[in-house]
Structure formats: C-alpha cells, structure tokens
PDB file of C-alpha atoms and ligand atoms in Angstrom:
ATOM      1  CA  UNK A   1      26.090  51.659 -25.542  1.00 46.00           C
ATOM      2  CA  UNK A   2      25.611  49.207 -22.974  1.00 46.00           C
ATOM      3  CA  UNK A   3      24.784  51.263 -20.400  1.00 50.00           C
ATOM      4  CA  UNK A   4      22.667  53.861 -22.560  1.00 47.00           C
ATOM      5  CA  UNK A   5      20.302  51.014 -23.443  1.00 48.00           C
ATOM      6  CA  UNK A   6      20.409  50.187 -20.014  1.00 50.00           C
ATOM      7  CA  UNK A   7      19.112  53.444 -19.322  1.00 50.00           C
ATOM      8  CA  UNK A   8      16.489  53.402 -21.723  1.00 54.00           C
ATOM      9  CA  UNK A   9      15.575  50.066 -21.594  1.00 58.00           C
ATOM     10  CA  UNK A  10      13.937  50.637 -17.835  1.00 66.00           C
ATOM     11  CA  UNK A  11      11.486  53.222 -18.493  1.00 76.00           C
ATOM     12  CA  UNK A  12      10.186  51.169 -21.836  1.00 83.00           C
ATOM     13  CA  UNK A  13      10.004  48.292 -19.378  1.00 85.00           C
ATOM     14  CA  UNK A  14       8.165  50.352 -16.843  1.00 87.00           C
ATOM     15  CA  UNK A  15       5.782  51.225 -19.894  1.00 87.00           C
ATOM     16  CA  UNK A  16       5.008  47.772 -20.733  1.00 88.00           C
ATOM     17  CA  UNK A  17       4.866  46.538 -17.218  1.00 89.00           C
ATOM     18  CA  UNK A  18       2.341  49.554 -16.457  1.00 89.00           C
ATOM     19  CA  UNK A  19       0.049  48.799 -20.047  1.00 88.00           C
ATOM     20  CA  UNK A  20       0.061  45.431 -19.060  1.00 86.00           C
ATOM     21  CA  UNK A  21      -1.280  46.048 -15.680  1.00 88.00           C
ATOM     22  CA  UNK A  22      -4.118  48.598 -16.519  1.00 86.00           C
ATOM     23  CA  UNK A  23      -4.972  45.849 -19.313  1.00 83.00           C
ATOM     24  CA  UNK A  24      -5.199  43.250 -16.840  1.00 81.00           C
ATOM     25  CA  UNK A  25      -6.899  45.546 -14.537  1.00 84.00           C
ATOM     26  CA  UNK A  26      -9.757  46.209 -17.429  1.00 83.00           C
ATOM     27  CA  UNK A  27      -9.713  42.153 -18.295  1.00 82.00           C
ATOM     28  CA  UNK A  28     -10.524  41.733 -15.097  1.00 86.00           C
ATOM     29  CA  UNK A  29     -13.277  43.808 -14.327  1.00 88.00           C
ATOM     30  CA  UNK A  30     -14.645  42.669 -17.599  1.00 91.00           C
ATOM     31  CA  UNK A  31     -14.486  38.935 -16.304  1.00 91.00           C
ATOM     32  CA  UNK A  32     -15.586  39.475 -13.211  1.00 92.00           C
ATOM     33  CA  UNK A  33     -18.862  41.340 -14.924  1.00 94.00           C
ATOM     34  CA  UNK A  34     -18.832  38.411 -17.468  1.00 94.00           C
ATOM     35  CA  UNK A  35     -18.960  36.274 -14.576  1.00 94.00           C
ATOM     36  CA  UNK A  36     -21.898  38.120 -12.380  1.00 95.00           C
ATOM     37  CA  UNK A  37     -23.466  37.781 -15.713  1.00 96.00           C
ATOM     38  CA  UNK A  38     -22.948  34.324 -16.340  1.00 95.00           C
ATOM     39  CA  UNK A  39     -24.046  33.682 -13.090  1.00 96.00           C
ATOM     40  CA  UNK A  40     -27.762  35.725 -13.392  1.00 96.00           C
ATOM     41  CA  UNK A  41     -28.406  33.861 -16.518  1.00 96.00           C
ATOM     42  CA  UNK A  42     -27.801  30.457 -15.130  1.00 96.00           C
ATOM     43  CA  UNK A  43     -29.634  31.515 -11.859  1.00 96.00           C
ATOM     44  CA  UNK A  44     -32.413  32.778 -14.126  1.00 96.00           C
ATOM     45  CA  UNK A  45     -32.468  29.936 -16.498  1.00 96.00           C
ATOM     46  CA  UNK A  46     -32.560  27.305 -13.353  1.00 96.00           C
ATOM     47  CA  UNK A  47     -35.277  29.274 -12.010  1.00 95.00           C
ATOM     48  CA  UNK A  48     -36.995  29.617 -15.040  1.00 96.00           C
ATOM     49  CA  UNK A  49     -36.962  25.850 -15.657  1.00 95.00           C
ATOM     50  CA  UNK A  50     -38.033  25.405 -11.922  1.00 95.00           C
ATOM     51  CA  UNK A  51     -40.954  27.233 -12.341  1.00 95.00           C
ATOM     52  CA  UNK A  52     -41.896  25.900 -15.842  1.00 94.00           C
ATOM     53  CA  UNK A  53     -41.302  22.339 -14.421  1.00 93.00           C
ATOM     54  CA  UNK A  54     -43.868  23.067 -11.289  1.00 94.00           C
ATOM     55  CA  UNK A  55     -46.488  24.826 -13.217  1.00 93.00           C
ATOM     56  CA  UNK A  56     -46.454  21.516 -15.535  1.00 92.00           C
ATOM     57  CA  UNK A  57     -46.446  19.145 -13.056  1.00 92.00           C
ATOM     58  CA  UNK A  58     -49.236  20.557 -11.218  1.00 93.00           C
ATOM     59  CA  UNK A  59     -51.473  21.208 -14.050  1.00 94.00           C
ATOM     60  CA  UNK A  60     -51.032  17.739 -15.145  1.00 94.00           C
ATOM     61  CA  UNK A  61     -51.358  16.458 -11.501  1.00 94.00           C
ATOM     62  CA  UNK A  62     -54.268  18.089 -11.155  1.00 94.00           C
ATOM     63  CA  UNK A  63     -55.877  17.045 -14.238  1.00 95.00           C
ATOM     64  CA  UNK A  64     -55.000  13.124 -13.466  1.00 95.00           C
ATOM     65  CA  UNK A  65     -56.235  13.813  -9.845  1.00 95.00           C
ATOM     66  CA  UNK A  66     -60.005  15.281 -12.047  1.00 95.00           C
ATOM     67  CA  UNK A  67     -59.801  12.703 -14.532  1.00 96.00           C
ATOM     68  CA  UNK A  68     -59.310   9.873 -11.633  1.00 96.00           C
ATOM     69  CA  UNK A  69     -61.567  10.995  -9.239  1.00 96.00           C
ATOM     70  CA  UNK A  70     -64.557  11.444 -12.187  1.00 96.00           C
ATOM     71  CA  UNK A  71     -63.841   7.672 -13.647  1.00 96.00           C
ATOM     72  CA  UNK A  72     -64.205   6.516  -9.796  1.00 96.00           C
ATOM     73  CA  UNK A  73     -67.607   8.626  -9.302  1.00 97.00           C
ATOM     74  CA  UNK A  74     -68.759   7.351 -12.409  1.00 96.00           C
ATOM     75  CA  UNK A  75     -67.799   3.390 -11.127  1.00 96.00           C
ATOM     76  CA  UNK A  76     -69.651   3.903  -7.460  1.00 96.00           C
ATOM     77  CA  UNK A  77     -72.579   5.643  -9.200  1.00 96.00           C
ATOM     78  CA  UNK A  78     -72.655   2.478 -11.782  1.00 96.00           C
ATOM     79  CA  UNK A  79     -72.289   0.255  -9.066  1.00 95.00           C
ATOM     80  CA  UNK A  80     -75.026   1.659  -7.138  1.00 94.00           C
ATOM     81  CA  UNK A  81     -77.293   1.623  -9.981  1.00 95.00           C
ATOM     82  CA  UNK A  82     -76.346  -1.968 -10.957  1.00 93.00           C
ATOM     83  CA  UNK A  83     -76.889  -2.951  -6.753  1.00 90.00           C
ATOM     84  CA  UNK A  84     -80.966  -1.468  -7.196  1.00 91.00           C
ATOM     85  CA  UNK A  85     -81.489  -2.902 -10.463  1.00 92.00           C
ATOM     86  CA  UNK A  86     -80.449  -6.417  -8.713  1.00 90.00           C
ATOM     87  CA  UNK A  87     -82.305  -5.778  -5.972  1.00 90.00           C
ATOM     88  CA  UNK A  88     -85.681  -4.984  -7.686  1.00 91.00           C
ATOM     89  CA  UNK A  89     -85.452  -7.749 -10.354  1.00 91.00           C
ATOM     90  CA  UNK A  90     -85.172  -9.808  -7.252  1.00 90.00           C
ATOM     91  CA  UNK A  91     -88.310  -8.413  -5.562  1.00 90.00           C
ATOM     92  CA  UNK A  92     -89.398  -9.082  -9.226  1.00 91.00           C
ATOM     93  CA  UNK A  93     -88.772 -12.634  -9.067  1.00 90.00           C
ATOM     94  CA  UNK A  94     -90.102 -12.842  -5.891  1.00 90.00           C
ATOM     95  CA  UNK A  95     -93.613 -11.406  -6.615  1.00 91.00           C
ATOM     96  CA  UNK A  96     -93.960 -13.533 -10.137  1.00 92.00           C
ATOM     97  CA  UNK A  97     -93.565 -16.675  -7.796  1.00 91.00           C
ATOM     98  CA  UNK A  98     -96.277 -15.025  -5.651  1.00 91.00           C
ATOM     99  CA  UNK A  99     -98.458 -14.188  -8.232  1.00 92.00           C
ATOM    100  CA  UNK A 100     -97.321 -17.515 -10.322  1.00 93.00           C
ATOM    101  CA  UNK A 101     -98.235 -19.675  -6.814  1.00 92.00           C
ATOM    102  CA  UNK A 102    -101.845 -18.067  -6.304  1.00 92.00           C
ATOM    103  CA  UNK A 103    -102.905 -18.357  -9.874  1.00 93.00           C
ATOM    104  CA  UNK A 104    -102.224 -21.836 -10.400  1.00 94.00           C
ATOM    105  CA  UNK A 105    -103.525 -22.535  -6.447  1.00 92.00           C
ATOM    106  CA  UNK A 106    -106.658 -20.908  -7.313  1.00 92.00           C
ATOM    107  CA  UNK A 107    -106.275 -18.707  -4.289  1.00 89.00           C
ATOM    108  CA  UNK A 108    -107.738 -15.038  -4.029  1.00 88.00           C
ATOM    109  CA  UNK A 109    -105.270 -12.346  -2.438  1.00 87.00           C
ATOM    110  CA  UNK A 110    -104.915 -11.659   0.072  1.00 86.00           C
ATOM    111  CA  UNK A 111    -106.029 -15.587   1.185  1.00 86.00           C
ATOM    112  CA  UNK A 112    -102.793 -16.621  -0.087  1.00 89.00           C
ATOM    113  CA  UNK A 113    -100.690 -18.923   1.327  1.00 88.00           C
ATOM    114  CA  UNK A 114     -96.916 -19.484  -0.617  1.00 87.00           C
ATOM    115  CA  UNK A 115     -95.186 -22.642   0.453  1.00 86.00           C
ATOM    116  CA  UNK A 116     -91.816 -22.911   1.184  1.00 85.00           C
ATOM    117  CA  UNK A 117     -91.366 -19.167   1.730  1.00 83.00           C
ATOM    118  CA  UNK A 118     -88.148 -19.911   4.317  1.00 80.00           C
ATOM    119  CA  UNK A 119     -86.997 -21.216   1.010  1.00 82.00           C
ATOM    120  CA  UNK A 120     -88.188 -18.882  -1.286  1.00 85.00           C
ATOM    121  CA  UNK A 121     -87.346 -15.588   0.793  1.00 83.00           C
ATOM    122  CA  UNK A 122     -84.363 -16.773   1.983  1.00 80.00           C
ATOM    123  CA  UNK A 123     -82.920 -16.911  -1.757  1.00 83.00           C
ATOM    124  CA  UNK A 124     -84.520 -13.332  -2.156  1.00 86.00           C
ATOM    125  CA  UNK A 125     -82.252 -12.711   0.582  1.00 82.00           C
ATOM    126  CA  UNK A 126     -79.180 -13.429  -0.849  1.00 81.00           C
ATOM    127  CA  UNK A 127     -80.128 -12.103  -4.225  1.00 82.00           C
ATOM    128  CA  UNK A 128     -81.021  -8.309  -2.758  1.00 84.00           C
ATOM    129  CA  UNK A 129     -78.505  -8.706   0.151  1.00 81.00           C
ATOM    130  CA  UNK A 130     -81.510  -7.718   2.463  1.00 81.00           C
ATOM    131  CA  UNK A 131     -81.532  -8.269   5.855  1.00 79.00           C
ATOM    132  CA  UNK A 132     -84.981  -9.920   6.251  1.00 78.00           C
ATOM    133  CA  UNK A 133     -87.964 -10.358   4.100  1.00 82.00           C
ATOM    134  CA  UNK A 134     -91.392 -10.183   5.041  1.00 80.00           C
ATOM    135  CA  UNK A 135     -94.893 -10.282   3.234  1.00 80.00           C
ATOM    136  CA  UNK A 136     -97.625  -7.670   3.985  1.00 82.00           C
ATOM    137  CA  UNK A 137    -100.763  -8.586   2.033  1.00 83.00           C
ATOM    138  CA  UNK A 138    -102.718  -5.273   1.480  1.00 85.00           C
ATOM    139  CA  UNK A 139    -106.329  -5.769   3.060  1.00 85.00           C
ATOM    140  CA  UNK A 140    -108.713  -2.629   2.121  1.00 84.00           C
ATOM    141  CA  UNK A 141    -110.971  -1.494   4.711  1.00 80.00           C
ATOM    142  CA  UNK A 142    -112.701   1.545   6.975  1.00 80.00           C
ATOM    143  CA  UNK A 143    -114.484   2.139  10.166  1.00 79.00           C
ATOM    144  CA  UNK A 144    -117.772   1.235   8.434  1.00 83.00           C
ATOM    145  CA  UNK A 145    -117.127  -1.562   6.315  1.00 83.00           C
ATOM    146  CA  UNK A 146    -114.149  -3.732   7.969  1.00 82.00           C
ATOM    147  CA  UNK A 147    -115.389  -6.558   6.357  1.00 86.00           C
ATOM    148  CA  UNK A 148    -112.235  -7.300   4.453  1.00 85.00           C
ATOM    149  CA  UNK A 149    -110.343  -7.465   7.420  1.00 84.00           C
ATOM    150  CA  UNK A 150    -112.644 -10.123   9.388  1.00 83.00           C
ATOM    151  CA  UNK A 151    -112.281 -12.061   6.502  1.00 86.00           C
ATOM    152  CA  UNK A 152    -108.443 -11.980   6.411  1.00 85.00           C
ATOM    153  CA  UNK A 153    -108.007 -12.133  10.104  1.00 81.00           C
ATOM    154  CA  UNK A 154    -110.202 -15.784   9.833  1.00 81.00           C
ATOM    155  CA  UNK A 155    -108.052 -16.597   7.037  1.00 84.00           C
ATOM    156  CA  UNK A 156    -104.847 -15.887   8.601  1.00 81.00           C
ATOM    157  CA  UNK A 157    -105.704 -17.919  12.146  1.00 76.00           C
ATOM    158  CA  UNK A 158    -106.773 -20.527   9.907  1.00 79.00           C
ATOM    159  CA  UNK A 159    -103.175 -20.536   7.870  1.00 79.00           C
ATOM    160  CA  UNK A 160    -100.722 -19.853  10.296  1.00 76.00           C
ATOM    161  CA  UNK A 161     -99.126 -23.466  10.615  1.00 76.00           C
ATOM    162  CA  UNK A 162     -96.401 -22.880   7.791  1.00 79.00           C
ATOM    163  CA  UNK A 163     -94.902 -20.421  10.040  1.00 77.00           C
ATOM    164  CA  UNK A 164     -92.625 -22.497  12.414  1.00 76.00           C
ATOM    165  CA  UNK A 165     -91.154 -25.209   9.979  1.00 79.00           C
ATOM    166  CA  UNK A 166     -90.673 -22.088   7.751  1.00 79.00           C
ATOM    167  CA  UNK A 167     -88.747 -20.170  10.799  1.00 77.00           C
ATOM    168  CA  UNK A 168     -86.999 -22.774  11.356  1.00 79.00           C
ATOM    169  CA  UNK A 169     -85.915 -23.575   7.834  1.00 80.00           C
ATOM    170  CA  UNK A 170     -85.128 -20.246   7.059  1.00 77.00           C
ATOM    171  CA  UNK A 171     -82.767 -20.266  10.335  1.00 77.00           C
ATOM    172  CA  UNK A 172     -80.892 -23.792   9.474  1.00 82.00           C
ATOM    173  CA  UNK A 173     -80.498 -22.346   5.912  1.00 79.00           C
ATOM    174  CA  UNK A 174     -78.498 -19.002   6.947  1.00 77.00           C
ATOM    175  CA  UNK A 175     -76.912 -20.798   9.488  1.00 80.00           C
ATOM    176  CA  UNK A 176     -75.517 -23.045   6.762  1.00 81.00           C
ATOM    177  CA  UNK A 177     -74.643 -20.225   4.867  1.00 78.00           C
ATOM    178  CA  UNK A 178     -73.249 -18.272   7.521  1.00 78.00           C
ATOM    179  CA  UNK A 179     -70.280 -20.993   8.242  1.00 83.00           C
ATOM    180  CA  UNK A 180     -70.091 -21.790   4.408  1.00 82.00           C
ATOM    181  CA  UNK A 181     -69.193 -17.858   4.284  1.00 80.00           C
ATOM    182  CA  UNK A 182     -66.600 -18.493   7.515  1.00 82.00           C
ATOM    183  CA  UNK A 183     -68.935 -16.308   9.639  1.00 79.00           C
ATOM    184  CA  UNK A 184     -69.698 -17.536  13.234  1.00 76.00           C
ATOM    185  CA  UNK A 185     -73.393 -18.725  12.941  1.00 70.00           C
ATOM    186  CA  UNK A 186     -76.421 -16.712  13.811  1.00 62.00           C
ATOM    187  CA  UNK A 187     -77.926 -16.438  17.313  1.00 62.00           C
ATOM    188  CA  UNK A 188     -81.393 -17.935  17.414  1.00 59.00           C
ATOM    189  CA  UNK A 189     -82.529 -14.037  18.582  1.00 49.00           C
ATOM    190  CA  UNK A 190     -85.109 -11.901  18.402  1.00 45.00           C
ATOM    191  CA  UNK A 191     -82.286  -9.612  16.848  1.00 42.00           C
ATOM    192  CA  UNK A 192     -83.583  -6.148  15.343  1.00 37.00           C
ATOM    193  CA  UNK A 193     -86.541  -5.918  17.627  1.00 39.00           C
ATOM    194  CA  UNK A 194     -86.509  -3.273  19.521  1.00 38.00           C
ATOM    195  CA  UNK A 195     -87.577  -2.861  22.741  1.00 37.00           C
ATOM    196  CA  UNK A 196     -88.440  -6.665  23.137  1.00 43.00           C
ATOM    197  CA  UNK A 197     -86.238  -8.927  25.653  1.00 45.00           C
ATOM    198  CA  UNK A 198     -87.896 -11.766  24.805  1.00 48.00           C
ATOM    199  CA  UNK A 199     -85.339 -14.487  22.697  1.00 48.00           C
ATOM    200  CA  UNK A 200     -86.281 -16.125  19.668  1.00 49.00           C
ATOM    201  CA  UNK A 201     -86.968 -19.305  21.062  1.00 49.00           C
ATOM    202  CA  UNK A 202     -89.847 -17.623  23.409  1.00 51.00           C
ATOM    203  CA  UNK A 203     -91.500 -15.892  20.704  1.00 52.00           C
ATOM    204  CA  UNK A 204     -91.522 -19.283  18.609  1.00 53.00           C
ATOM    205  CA  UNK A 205     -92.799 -21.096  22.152  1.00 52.00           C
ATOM    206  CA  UNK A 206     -95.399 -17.910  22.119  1.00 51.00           C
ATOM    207  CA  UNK A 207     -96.313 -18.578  18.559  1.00 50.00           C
ATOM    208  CA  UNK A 208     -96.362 -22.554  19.097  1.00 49.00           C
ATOM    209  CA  UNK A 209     -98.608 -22.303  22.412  1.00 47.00           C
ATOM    210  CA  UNK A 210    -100.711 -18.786  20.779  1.00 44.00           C
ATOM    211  CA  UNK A 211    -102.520 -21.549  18.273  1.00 42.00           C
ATOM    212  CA  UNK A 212    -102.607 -17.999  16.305  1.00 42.00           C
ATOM    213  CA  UNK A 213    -100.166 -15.456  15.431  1.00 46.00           C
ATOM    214  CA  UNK A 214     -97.928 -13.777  17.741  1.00 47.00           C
ATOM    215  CA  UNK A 215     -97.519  -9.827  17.207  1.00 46.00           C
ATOM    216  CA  UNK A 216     -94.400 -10.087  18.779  1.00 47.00           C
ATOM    217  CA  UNK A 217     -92.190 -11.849  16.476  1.00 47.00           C
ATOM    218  CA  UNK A 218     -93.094  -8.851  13.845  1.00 46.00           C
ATOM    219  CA  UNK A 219     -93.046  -5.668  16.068  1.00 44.00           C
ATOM    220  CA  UNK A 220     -92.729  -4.009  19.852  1.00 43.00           C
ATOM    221  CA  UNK A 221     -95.920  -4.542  21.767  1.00 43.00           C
ATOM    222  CA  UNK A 222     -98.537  -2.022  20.578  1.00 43.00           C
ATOM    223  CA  UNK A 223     -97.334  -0.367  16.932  1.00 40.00           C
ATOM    224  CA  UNK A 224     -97.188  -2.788  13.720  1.00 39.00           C
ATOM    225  CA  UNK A 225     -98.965  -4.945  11.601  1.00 44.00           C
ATOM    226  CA  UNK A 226    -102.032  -5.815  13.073  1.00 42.00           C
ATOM    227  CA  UNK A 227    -102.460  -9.623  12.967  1.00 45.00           C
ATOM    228  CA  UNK A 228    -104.827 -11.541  14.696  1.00 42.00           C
ATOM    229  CA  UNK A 229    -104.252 -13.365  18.021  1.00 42.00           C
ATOM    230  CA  UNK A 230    -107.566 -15.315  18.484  1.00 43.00           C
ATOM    231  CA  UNK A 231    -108.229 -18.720  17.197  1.00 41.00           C
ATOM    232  CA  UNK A 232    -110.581 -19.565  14.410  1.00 38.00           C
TER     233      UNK A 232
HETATM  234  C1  NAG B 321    -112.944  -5.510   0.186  1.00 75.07           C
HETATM  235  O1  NAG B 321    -112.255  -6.285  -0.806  1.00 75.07           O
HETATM  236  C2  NAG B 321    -112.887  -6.265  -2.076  1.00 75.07           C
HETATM  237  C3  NAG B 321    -112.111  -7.220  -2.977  1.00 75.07           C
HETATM  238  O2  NAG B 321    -110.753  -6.974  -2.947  1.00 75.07           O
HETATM  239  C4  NAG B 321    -112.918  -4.836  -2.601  1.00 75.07           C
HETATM  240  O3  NAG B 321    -113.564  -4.790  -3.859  1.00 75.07           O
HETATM  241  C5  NAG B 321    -113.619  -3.932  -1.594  1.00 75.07           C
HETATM  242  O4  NAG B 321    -113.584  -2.614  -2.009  1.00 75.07           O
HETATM  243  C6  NAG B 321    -113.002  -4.061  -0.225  1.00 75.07           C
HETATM  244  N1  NAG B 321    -113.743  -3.283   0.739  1.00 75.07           N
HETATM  245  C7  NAG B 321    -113.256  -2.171   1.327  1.00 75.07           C
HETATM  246  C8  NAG B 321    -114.134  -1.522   2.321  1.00 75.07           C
HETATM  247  O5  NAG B 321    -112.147  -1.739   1.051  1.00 75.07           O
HETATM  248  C1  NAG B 322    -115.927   2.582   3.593  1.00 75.07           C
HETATM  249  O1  NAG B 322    -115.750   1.816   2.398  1.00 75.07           O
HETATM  250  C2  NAG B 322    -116.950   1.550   1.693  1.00 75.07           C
HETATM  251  C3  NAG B 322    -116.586   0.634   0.522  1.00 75.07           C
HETATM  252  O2  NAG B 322    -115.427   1.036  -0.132  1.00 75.07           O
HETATM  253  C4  NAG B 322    -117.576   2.878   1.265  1.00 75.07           C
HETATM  254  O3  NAG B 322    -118.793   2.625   0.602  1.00 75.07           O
HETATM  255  C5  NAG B 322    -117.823   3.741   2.471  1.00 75.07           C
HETATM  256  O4  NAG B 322    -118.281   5.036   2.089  1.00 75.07           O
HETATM  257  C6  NAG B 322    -116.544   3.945   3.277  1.00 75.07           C
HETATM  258  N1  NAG B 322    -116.829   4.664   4.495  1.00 75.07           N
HETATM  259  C7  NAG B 322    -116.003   5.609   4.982  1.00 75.07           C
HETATM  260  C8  NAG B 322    -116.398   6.246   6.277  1.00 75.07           C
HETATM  261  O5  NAG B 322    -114.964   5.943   4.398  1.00 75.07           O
HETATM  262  C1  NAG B 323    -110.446 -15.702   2.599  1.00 75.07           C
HETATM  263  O1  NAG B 323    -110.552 -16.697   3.586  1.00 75.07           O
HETATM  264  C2  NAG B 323    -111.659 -16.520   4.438  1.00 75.07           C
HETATM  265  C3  NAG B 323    -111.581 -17.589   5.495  1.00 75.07           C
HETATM  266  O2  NAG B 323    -111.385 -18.848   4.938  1.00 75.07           O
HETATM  267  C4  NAG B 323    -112.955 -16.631   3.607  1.00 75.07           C
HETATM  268  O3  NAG B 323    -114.056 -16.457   4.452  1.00 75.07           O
HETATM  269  C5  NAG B 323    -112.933 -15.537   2.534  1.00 75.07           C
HETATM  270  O4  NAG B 323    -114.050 -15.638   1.713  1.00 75.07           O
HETATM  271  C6  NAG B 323    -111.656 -15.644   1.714  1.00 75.07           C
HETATM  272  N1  NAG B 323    -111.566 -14.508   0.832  1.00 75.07           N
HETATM  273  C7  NAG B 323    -111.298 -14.625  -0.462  1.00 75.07           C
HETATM  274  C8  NAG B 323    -111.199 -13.369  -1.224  1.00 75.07           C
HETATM  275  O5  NAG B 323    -111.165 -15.729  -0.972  1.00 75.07           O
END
C-alpha cells in the first residue's frame, strides 16, 4: 500500500510541481508587464507634471517680467515728465523775476539790467539742474533799419559793470556748493568753450581791461551773439 502510493504519489507530485511552474511562469510575465506598465505611467505622469510645471512657470515668468518692465517704463517716463515740468516752472520763475524787476525799475526791454543775476541764475541752476544760464534779450532789426540794435549796443557798453562781481559771485557760490556736495571745486576755466585756450581768468582780465564786453567769454571768435566791443 505503501509502495503503491509511493508510486502514485510521484506523478501527482510531478503534476503539481509542473501547474505550479507554468502558473508562476504566467504570474510572472504578468508582473513583469504590470511592471513595464507601472513604469510608463510614472514616466508619463513625471513628464507630464514636468511639462505642466515649465509651461506655468514660464507663462507666469513672463507675465511678471511684462508687468515689471511696463510699471518701470511708466516710472522713467513719469520721472522724465516730472524733471521738464521742474525745469520750465523754473525758467518760469526766472522770467517773472525778470519781468517783475523791469516793471517795477521802470526799464524798457531789452534796456534791462537784473541785479544780482550770479544770484538769481545760479538758484535757476540748481532748480533745472542746467549747466549754465545765460540771458539773450531779443533786439528786432534789418539791413535797413538797425536802429534797434545801435540803441542796445549803447545800452549794453553803458551796463556792462554788473558782469564781473556777478562772475565772480556766481563762481564763489558753486564753488561753495560744489564742496558742500563733497565734489572737488570748480576750475576757474573757460570750460565748455570750444576752440578757445584762453583761461577764465584772461577772459575776465579781457573783459576788465575791454571797458566793454568781451565776445569771448560767450562764444569761439567769429560765430555767436553779437555784443558790442566799443566803449560808449
Ligand atoms: C525796434 O523796436 C521797436 C520797439 O520794440 C519795434 O516796435 C520796432 O519794430 C523795432 N524795429 C525793427 C526794425 O525791428
Ligand atoms: C526793415 O524793418 C522795417 C521796420 O520793421 C520795415 O519797414 C522795412 O521794410 C524792413 N526792411 C527790410 C529790407 O526787411
Ligand atoms: C535803451 O538804452 C539806450 C542807451 O541808453 C537808449 O538810447 C534807448 O532809448 C533805450 N531804449 C529803450 C527802449 O528804453
């Protein structure tokens, strides 16, 4: 009995042994394709989420980058705006002195004469941030009738002697300024004019020694305003 279950016992084994192979066999070709599937949906997924993530971020980069740059347009255009309007109330206030000056003085234009213009332009200065200030009277005239201009010229010789202490104020002033700011002070120079070697202390000397004007602390030689260089 022994020996005949023996016997049969094997094959049965065999059997089972065999079923259980070609099951595992199936289980694992099924796990390895649950696996290789497992493994395209995560790879998927991540680069799903990749993409989603950089589409995002860029759209919303570049809107911020828009939205920046636009609020910083509109600040320099404002400031730019604000920097004119300063300016040209200042060339305002500068012209209502003027014009305030040559009513109460009784004088005519152009036979005016403002006092204390180192003063006066050198706070127009700082106002418009302008690198000098001058005053250019408008005298009307032609080749036929140049009246106008005789009469200025005469009026100008006769009114030139605010000119040095007004130089000369208007230098100590933005010197003063200059070392208030921490800035080394300015050269006494006939800086800006071109093609003129001649230093500011020579044109002054010029002016000083002239008894008139001297075209040459305006302009190079020939071009410029014309002022007059004979004496009354
Ligand atoms: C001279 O000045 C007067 C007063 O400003 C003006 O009426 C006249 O037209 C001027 N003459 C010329 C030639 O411009
Ligand atoms: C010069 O100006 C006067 C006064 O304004 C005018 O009568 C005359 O015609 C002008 N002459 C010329 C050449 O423009
Ligand atoms: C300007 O001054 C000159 C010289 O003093 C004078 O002859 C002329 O009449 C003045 N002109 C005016 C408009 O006052």
């Amino acid at each position: 009995m022994s020996f005949a279950s023996t016997t049969f016992e094997k094959p049965e084994v065999a059997v089972a042994e065999e079923e259980r192979q070609r099951l595992g066999r199936t289980e694992t070709r099924w796990v390895r394709v649950l696996r290789i599937l497992t493994l395209l949906i995560l790879v998927l997924t991540a680069g799903f989420v990749v993409m989603a993530v950089y589409s995002f971020g860029r759209k919303s980069q570049q809107m911020s980058f828009s939205s920046e740059f636009e609020a910083h347009a509109i600040r320099v255009i404002e400031s730019f705006h604000t920097g004119i309007g300063r300016q040209l109330s200042a060339c305002d206030t500068l012209s209502a002195s003027i014009t305030s000056y040559a009513i109460e003085s009784g004088s005519v234009f152009p036979n005016v004469t403002v006092p204390h213009w180192g003063v006066m332009s050198n706070n127009f200065q700082i106002q418009a941030q302008a690198t000098f200030v001058q005053f250019y009277p408008l005298v009307t005239g032609n080749e036929t009738d140049d009246w106008n201009r005789t009469l200025w010229q005469k009026y100008a010789a006769l009114n030139h002697n605010w000119l040095m202490p007004s130089f000369t104020k208007e230098h100590l002033m933005r010197t003063a300024q200059d070392l208030q700011f921490g800035y080394e002070a300015t050269p006494l120079t006939s800086e800006g004019v071109e093609g003129t070697e001649d230093s500011y202390e020579n044109d002054l000397g010029h002016l000083a020694h002239a008894g008139s004007f001297s075209p040459y602390i305006w302009s190079s030689r020939e071009n410029g305003p014309s002022l007059p260089l004979s004496g009354p």
